[in-house]
JSON list of C-alpha atoms in Angstrom, two decimals:
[
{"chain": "A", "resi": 1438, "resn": "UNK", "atom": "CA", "xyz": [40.40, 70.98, 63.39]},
{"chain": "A", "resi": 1439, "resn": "UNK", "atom": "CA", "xyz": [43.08, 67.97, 63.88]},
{"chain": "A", "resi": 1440, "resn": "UNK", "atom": "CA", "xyz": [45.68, 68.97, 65.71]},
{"chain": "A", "resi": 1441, "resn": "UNK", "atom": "CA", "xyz": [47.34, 66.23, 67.61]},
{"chain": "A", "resi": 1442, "resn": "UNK", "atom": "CA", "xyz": [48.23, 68.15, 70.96]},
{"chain": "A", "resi": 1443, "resn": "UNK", "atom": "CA", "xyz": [49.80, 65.13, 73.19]},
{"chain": "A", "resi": 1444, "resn": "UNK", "atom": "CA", "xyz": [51.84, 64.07, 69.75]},
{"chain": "A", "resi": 1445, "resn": "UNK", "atom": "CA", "xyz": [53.29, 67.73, 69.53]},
{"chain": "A", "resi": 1446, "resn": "UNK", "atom": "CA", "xyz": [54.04, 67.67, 73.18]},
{"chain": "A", "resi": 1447, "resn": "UNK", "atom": "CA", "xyz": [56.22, 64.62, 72.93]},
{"chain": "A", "resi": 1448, "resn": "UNK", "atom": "CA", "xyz": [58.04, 66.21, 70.33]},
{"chain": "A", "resi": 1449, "resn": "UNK", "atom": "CA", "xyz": [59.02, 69.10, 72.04]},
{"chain": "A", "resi": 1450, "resn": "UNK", "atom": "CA", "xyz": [60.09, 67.52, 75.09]},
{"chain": "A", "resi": 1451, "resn": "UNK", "atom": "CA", "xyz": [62.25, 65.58, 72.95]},
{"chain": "A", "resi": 1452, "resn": "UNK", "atom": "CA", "xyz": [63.38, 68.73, 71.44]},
{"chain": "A", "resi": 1453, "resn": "UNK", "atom": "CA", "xyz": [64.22, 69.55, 75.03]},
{"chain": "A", "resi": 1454, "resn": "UNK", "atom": "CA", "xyz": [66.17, 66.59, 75.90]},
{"chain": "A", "resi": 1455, "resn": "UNK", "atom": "CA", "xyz": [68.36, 67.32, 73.05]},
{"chain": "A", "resi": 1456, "resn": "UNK", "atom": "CA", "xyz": [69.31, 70.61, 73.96]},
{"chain": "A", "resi": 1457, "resn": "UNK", "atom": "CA", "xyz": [70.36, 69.37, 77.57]},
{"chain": "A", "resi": 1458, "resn": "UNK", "atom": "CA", "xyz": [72.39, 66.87, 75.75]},
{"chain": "A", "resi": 1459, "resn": "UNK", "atom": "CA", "xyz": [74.75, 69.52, 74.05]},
{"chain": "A", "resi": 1460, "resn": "UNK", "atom": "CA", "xyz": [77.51, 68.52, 76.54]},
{"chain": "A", "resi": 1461, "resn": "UNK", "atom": "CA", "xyz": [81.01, 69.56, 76.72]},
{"chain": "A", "resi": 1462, "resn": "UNK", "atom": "CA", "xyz": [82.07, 66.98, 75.12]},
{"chain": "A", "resi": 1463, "resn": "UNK", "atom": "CA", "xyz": [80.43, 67.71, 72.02]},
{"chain": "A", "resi": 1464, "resn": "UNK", "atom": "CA", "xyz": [82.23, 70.90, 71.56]},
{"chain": "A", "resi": 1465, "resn": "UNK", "atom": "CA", "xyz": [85.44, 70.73, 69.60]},
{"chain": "A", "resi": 1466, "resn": "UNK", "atom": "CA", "xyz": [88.77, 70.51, 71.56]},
{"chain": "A", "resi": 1467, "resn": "UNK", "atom": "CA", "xyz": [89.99, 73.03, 68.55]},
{"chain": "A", "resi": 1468, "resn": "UNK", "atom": "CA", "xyz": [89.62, 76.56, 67.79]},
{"chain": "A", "resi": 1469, "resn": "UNK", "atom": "CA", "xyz": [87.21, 77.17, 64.93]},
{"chain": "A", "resi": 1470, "resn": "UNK", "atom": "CA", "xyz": [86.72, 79.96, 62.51]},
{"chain": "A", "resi": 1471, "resn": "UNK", "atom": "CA", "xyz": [83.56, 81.89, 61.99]},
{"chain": "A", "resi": 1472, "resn": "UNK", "atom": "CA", "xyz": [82.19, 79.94, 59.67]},
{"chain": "A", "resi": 1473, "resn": "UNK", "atom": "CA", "xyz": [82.89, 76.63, 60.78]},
{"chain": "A", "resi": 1474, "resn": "UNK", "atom": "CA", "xyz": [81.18, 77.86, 64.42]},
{"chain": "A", "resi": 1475, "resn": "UNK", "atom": "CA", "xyz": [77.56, 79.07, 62.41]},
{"chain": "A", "resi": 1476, "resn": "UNK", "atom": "CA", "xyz": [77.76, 75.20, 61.10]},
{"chain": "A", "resi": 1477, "resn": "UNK", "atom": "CA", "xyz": [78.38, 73.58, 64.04]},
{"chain": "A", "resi": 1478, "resn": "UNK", "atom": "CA", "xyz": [75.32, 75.27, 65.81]},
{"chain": "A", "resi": 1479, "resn": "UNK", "atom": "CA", "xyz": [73.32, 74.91, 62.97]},
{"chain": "A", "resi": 1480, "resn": "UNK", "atom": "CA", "xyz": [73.99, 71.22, 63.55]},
{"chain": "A", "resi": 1481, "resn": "UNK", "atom": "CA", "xyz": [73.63, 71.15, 67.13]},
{"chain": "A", "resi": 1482, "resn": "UNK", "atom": "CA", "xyz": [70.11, 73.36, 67.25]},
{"chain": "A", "resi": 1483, "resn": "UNK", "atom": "CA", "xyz": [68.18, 73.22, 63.81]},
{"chain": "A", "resi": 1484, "resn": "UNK", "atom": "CA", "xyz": [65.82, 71.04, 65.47]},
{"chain": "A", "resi": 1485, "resn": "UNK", "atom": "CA", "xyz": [64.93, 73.77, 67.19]},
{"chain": "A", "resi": 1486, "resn": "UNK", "atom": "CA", "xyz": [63.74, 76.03, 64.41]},
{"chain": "A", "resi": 1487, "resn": "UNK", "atom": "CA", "xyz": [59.70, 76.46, 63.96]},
{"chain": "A", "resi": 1488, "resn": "UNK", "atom": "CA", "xyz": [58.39, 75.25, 60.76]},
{"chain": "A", "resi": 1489, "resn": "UNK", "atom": "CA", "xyz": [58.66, 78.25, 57.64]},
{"chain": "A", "resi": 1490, "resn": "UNK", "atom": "CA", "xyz": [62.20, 79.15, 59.46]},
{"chain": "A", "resi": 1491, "resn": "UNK", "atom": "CA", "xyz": [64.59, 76.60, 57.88]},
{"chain": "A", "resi": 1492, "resn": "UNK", "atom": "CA", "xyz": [66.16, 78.77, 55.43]},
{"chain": "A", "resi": 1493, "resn": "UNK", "atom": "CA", "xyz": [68.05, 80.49, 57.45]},
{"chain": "A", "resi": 1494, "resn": "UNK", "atom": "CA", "xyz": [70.97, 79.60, 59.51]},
{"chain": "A", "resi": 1495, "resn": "UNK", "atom": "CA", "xyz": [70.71, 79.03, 63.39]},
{"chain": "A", "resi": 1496, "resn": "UNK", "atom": "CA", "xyz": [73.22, 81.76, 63.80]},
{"chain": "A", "resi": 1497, "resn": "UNK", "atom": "CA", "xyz": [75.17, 83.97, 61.27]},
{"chain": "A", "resi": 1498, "resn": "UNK", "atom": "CA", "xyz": [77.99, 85.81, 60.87]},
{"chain": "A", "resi": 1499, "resn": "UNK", "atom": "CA", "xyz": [76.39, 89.09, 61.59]},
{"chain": "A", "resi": 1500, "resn": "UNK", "atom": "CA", "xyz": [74.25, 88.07, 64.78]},
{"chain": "A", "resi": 1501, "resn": "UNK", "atom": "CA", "xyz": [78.03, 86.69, 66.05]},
{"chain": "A", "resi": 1502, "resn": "UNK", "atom": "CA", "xyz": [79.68, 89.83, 65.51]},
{"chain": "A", "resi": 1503, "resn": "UNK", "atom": "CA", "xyz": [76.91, 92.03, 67.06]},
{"chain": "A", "resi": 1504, "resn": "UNK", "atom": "CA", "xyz": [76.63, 89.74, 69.85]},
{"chain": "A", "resi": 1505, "resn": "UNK", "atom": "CA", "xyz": [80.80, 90.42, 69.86]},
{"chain": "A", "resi": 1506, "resn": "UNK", "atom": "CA", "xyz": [80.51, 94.07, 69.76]},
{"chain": "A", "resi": 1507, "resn": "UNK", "atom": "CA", "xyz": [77.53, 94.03, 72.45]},
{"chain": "A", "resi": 1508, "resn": "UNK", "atom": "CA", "xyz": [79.63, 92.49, 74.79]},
{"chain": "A", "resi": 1509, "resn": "UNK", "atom": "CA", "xyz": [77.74, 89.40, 75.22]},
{"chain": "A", "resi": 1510, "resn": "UNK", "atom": "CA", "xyz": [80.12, 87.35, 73.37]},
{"chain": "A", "resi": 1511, "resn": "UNK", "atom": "CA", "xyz": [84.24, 87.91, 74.19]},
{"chain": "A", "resi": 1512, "resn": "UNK", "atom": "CA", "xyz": [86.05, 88.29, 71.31]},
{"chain": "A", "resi": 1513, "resn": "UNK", "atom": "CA", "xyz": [87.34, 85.91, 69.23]},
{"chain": "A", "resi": 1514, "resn": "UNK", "atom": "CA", "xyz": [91.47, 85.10, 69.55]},
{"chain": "A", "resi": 1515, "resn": "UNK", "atom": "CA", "xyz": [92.94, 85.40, 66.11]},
{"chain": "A", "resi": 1516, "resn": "UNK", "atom": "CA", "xyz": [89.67, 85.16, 64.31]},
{"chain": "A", "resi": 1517, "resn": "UNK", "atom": "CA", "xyz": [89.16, 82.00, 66.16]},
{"chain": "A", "resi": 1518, "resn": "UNK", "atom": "CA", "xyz": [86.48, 80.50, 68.60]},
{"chain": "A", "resi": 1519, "resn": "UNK", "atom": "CA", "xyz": [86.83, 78.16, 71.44]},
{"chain": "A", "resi": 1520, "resn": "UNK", "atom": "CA", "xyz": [84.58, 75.93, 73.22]},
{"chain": "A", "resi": 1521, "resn": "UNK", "atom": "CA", "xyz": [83.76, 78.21, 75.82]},
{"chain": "A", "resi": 1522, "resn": "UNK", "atom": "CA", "xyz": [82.45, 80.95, 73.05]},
{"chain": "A", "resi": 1523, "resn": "UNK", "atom": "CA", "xyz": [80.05, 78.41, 71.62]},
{"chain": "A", "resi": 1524, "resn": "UNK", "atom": "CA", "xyz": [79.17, 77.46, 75.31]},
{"chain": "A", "resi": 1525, "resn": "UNK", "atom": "CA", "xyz": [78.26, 81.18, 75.74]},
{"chain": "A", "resi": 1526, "resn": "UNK", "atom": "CA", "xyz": [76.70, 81.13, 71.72]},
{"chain": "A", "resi": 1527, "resn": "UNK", "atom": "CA", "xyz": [74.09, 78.58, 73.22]},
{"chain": "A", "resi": 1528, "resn": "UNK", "atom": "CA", "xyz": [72.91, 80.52, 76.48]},
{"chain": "A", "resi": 1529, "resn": "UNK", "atom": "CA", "xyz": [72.46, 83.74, 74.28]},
{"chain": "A", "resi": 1530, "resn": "UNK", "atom": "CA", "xyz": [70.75, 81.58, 71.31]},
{"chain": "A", "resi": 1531, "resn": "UNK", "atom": "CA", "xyz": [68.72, 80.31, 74.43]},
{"chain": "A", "resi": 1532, "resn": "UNK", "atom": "CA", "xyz": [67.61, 83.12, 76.32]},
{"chain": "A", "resi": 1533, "resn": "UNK", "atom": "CA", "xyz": [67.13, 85.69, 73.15]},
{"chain": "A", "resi": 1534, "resn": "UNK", "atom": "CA", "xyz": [64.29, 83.58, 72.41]},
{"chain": "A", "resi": 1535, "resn": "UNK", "atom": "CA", "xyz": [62.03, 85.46, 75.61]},
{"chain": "A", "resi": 1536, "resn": "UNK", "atom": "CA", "xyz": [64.31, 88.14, 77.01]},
{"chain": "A", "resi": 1537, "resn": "UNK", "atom": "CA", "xyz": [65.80, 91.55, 75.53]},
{"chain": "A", "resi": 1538, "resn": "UNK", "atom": "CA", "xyz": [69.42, 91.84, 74.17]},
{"chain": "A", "resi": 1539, "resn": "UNK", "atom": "CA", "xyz": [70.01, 93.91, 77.17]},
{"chain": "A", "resi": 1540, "resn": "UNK", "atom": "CA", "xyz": [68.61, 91.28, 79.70]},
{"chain": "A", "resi": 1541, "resn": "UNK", "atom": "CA", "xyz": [70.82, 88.76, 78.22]},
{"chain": "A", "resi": 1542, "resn": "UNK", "atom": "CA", "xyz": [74.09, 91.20, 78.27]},
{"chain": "A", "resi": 1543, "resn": "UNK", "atom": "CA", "xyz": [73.08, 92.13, 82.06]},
{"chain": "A", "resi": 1544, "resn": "UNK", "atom": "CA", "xyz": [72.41, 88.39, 82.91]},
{"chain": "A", "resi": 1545, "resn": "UNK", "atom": "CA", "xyz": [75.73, 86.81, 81.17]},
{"chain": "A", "resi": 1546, "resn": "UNK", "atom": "CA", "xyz": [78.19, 89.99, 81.64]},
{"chain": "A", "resi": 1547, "resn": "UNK", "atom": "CA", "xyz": [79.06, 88.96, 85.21]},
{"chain": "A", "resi": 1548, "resn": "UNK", "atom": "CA", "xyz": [79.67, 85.11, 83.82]},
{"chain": "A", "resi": 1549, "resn": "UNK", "atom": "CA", "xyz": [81.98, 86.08, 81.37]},
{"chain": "A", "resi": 1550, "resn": "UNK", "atom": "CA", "xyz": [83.95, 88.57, 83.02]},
{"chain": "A", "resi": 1551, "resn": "UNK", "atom": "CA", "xyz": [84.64, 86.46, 86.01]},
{"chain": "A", "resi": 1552, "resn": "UNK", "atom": "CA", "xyz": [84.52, 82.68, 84.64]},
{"chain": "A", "resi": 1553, "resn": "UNK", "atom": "CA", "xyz": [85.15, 82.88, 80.67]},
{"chain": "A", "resi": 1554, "resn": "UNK", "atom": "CA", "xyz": [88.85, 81.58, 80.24]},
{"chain": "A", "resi": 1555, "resn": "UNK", "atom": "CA", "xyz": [89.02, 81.04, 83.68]},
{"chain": "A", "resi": 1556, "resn": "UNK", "atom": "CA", "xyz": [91.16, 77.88, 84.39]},
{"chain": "A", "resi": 1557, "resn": "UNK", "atom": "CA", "xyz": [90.21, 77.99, 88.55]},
{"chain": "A", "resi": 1558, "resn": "UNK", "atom": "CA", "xyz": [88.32, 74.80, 88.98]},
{"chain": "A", "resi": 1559, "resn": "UNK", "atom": "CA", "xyz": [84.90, 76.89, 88.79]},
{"chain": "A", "resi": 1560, "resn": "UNK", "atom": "CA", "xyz": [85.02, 78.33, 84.91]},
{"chain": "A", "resi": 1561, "resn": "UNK", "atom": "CA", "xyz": [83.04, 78.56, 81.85]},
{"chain": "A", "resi": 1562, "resn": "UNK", "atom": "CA", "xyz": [82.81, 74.63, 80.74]},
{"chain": "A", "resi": 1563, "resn": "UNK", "atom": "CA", "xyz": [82.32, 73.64, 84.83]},
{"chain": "A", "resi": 1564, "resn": "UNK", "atom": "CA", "xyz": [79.11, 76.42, 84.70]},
{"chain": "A", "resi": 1565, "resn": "UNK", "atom": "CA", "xyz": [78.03, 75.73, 81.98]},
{"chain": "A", "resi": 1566, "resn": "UNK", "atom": "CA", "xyz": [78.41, 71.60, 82.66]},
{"chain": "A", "resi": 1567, "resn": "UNK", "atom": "CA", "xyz": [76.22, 72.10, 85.72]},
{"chain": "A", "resi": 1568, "resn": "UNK", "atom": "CA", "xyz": [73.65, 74.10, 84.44]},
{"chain": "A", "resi": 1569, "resn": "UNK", "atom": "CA", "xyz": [72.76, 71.83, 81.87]},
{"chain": "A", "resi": 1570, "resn": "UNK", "atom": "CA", "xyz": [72.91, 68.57, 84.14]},
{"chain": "A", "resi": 1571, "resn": "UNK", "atom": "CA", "xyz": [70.71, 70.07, 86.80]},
{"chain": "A", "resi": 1572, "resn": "UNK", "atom": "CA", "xyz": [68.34, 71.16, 83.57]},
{"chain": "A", "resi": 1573, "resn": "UNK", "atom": "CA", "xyz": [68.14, 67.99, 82.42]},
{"chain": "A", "resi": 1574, "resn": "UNK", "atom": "CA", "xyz": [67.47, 66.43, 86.51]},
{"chain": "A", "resi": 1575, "resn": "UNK", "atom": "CA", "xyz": [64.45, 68.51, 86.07]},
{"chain": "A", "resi": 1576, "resn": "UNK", "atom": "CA", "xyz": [63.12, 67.55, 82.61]},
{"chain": "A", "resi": 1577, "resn": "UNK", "atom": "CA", "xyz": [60.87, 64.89, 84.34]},
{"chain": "A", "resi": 1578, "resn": "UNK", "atom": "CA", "xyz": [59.44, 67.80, 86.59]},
{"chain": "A", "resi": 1579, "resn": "UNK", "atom": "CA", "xyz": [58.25, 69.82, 83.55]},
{"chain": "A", "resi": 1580, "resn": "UNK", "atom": "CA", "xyz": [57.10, 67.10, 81.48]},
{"chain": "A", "resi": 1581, "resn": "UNK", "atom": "CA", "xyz": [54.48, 66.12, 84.46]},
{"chain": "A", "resi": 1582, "resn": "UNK", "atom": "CA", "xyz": [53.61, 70.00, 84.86]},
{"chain": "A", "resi": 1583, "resn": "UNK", "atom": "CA", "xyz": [52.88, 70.35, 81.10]},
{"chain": "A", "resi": 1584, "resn": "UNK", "atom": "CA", "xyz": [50.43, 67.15, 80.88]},
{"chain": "A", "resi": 1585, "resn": "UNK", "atom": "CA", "xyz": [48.81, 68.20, 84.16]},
{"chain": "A", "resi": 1586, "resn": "UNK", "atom": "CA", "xyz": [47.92, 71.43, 82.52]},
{"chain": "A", "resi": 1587, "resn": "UNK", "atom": "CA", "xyz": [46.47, 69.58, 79.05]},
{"chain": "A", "resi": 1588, "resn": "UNK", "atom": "CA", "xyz": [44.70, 67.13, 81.27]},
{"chain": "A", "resi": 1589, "resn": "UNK", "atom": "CA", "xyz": [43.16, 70.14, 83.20]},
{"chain": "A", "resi": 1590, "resn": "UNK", "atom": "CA", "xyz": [42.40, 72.03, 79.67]},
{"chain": "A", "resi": 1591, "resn": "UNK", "atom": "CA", "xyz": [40.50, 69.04, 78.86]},
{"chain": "A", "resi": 1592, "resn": "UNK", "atom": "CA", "xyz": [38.42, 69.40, 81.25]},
{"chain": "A", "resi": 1593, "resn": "UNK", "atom": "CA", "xyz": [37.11, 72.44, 79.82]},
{"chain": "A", "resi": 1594, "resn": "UNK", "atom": "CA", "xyz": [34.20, 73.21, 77.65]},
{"chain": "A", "resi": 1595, "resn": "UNK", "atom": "CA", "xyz": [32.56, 70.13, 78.30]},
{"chain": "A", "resi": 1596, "resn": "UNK", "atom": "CA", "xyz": [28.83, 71.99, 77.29]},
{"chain": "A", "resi": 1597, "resn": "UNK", "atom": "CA", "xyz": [26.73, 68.81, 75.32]},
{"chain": "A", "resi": 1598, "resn": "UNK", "atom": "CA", "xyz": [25.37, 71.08, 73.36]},
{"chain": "A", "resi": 1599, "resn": "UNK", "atom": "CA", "xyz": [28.44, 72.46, 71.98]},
{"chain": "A", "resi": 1600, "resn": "UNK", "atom": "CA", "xyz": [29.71, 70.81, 68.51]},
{"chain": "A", "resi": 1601, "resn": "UNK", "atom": "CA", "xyz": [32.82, 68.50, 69.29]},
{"chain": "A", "resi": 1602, "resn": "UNK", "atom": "CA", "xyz": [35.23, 70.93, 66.67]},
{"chain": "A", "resi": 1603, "resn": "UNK", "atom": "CA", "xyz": [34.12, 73.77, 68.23]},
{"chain": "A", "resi": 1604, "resn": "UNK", "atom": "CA", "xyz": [35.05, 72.16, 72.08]},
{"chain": "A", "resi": 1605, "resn": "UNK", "atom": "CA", "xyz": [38.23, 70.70, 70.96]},
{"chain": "A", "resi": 1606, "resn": "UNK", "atom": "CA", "xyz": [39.37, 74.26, 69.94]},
{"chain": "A", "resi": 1607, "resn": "UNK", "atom": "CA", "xyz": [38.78, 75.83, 72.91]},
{"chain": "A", "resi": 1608, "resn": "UNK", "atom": "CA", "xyz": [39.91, 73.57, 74.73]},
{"chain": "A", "resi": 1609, "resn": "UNK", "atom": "CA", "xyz": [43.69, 74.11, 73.00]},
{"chain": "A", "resi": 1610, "resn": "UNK", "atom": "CA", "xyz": [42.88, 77.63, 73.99]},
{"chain": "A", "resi": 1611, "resn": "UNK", "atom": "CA", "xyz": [42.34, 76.62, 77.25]},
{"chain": "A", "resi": 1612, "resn": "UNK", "atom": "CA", "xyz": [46.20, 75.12, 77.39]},
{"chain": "A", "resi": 1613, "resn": "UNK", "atom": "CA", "xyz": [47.38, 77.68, 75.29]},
{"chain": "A", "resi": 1614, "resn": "UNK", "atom": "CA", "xyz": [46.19, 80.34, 77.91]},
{"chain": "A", "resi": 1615, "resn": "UNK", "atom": "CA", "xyz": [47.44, 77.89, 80.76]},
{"chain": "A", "resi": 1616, "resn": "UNK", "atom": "CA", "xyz": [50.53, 77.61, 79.43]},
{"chain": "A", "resi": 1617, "resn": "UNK", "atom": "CA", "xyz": [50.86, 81.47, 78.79]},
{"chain": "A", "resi": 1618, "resn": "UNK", "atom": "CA", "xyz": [50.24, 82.48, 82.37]},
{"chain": "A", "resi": 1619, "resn": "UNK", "atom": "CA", "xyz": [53.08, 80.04, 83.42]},
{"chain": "A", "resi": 1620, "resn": "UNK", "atom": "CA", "xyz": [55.69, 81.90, 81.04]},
{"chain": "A", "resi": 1621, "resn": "UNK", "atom": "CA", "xyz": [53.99, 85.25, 81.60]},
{"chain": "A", "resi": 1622, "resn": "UNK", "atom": "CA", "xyz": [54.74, 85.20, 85.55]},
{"chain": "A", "resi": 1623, "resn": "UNK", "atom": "CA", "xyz": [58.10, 83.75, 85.04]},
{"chain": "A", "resi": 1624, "resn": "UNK", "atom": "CA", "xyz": [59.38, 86.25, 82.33]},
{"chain": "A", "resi": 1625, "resn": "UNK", "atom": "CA", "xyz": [58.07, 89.11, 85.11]},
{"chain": "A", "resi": 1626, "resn": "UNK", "atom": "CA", "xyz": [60.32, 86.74, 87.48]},
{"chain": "A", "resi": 1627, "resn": "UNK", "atom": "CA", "xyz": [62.97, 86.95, 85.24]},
{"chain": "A", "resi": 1628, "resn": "UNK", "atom": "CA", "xyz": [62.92, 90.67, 84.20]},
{"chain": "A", "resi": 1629, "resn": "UNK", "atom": "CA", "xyz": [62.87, 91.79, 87.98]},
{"chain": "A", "resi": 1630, "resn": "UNK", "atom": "CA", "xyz": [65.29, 89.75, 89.03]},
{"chain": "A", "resi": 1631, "resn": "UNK", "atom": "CA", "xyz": [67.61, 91.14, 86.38]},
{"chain": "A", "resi": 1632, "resn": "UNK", "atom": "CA", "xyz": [66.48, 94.64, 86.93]},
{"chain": "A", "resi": 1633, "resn": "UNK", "atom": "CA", "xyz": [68.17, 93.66, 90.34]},
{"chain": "A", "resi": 1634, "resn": "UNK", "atom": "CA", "xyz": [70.96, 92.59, 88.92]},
{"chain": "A", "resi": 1635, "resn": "UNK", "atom": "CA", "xyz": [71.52, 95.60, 86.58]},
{"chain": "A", "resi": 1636, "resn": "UNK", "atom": "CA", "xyz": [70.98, 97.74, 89.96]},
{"chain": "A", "resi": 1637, "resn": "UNK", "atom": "CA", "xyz": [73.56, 96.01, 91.25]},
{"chain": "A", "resi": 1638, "resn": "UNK", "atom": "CA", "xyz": [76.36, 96.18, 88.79]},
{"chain": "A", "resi": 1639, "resn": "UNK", "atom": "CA", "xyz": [75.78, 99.96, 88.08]},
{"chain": "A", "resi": 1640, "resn": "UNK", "atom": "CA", "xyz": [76.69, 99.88, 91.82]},
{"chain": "A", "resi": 1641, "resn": "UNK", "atom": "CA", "xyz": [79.79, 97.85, 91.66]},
{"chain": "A", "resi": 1642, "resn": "UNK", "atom": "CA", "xyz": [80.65, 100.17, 88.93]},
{"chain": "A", "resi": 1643, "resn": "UNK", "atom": "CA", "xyz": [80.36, 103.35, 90.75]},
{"chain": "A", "resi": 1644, "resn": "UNK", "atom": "CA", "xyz": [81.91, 102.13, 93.24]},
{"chain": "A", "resi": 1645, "resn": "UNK", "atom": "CA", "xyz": [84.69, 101.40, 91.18]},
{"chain": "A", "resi": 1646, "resn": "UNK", "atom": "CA", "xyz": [84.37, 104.90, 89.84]},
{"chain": "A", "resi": 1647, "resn": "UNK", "atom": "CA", "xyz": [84.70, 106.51, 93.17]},
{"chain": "A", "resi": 1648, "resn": "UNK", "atom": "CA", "xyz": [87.56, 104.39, 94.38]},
{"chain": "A", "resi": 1649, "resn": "UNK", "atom": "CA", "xyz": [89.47, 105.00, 91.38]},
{"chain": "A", "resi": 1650, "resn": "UNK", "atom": "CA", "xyz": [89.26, 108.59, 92.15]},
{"chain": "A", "resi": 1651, "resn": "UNK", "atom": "CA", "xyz": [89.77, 108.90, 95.69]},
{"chain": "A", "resi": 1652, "resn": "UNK", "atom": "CA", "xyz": [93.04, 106.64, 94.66]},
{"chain": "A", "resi": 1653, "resn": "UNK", "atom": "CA", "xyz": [93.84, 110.11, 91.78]},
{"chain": "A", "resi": 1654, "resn": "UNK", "atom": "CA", "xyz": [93.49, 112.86, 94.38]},
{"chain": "A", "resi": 1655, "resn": "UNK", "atom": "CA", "xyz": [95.45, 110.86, 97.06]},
{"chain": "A", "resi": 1656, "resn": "UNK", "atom": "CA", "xyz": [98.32, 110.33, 94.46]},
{"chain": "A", "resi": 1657, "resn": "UNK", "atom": "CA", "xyz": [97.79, 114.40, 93.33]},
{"chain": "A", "resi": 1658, "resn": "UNK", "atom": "CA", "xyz": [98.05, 114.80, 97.16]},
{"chain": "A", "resi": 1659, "resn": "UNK", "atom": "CA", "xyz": [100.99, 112.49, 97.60]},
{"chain": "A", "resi": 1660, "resn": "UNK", "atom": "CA", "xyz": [102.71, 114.45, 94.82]},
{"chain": "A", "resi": 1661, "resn": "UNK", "atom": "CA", "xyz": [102.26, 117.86, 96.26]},
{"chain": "A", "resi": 1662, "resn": "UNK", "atom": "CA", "xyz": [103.42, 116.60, 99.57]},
{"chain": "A", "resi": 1663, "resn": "UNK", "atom": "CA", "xyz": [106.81, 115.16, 97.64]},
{"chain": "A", "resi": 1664, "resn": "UNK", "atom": "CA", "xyz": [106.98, 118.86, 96.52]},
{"chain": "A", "resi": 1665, "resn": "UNK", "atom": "CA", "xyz": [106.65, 120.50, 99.03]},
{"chain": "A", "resi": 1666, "resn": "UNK", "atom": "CA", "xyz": [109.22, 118.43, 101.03]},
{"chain": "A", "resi": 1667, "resn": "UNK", "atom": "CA", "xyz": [111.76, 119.15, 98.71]},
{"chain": "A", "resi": 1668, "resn": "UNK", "atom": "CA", "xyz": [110.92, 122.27, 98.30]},
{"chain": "A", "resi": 1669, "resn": "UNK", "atom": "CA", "xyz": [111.54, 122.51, 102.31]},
{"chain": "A", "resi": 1670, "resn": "UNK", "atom": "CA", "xyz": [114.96, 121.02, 101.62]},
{"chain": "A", "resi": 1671, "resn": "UNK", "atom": "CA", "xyz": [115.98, 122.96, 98.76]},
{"chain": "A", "resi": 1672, "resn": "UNK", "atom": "CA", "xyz": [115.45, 125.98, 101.46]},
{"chain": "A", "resi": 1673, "resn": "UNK", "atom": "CA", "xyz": [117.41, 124.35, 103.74]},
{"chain": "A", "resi": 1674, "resn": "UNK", "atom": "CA", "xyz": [120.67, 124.34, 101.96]}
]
């Protein structure tokens, strides 16, 4: 079995530096139609893609409008998309990848509905600006953890008597699995932490529920009070 595991490593932390390097200066200073959004992402990510999955396109029309009408994505203006849509386009396209269309909508709803066309000094392109830039501060940081765990998988399965194709193989299974515990903890990370998250927006929200009817029977109240007043009046005379 050849498989080059250090050469395959390289490339995907190259594939990794790339996606930090989506910048906001790469995204167009002008509005852009549906289609002309599905090519720009295809240009930006297609490196991404896994081998057998080039056909299709990084993004379509229909993923855009169901991301649209599952409020992950605002809506477009005029059929149009700005910056800040493709901004949000690349977090979705990011974390769909190893978390639940739901997890996504609970972790970006509070980002868009406070920061998305926000022009306060803390928005949507300052977000998603830092984000990335801190990402890419900690490239160096994963890089070291990923050949620390090859160079420990290596160390595996080092029986004589066992035939060199056979060792190398379980030795990849040896990262593989190494590798997999890593993501497996921090997707549990990730899915309680937005299970808090989710707690706490159905919260805020009946909260909001509550105070908006406390607010209705005060203003019933306050309008049978006016009534009655006048009513006293109207007695008066």
């Amino acid at each position: 079995m050849n498989i080059n595991t250090e050469e395959i490593l390289d490339e995907i932390l190259d594939k990794m530096r790339d996606i930090m390097k989506i910048r906001t200066g790469d995204f167009p200073n002008i509005d852009l139609y549906m289609d002309q959004v599905t090519t720009f992402m295809d240009e930006k990510l297609r490196y991404t893609v896994r081998k057998g999955e080039t056909e299709e396109k990084i993004l379509t029309k229909t993923m855009i409008n169901n991301y649209a009408k599952n409020d992950l994505l605002p809506a477009p203006y005029k059929k149009k998309y700005n910056r800040e849509h493709m901004m949000v386009l690349i977090f979705v396209y990011y974390f769909k990848n190893f978390l639940t269309i739901n997890d996504v909508r609970t972790l970006l709803e509070p980002i868009t509905e406070n920061y998305f066309g926000n022009d306060d000094a803390l928005n949507m392109v300052s977000i998603y600006e830092e984000v990335f830039r801190a990402g890419e501060d900690r490239l160096d940081l994963l890089e070291q953890d990923l050949k620390d765990k090859y160079q420990a998988s290596g160390k595996t399965f080092q029986d004589e008597n066992l035939p060199e194709e056979e060792a190398e193989y379980l030795r990849l299974f040896s990262y593989i699995c190494f590798l997999s515990y890593d993501i497996f903890v921090k997707k549990m990370l990730i899915e309680r932490l937005l299970d808090e998250v989710g707690d706490n927006l159905r919260q805020q929200q009946e909260a909001k529920k509550e105070e908006a009817k406390r607010k209705d029977k005060e203003k019933v109240k306050d309008k049978e009070k006016s009534k009655e007043k006048e009513k006293e009046k109207e007695g008066k005379i």
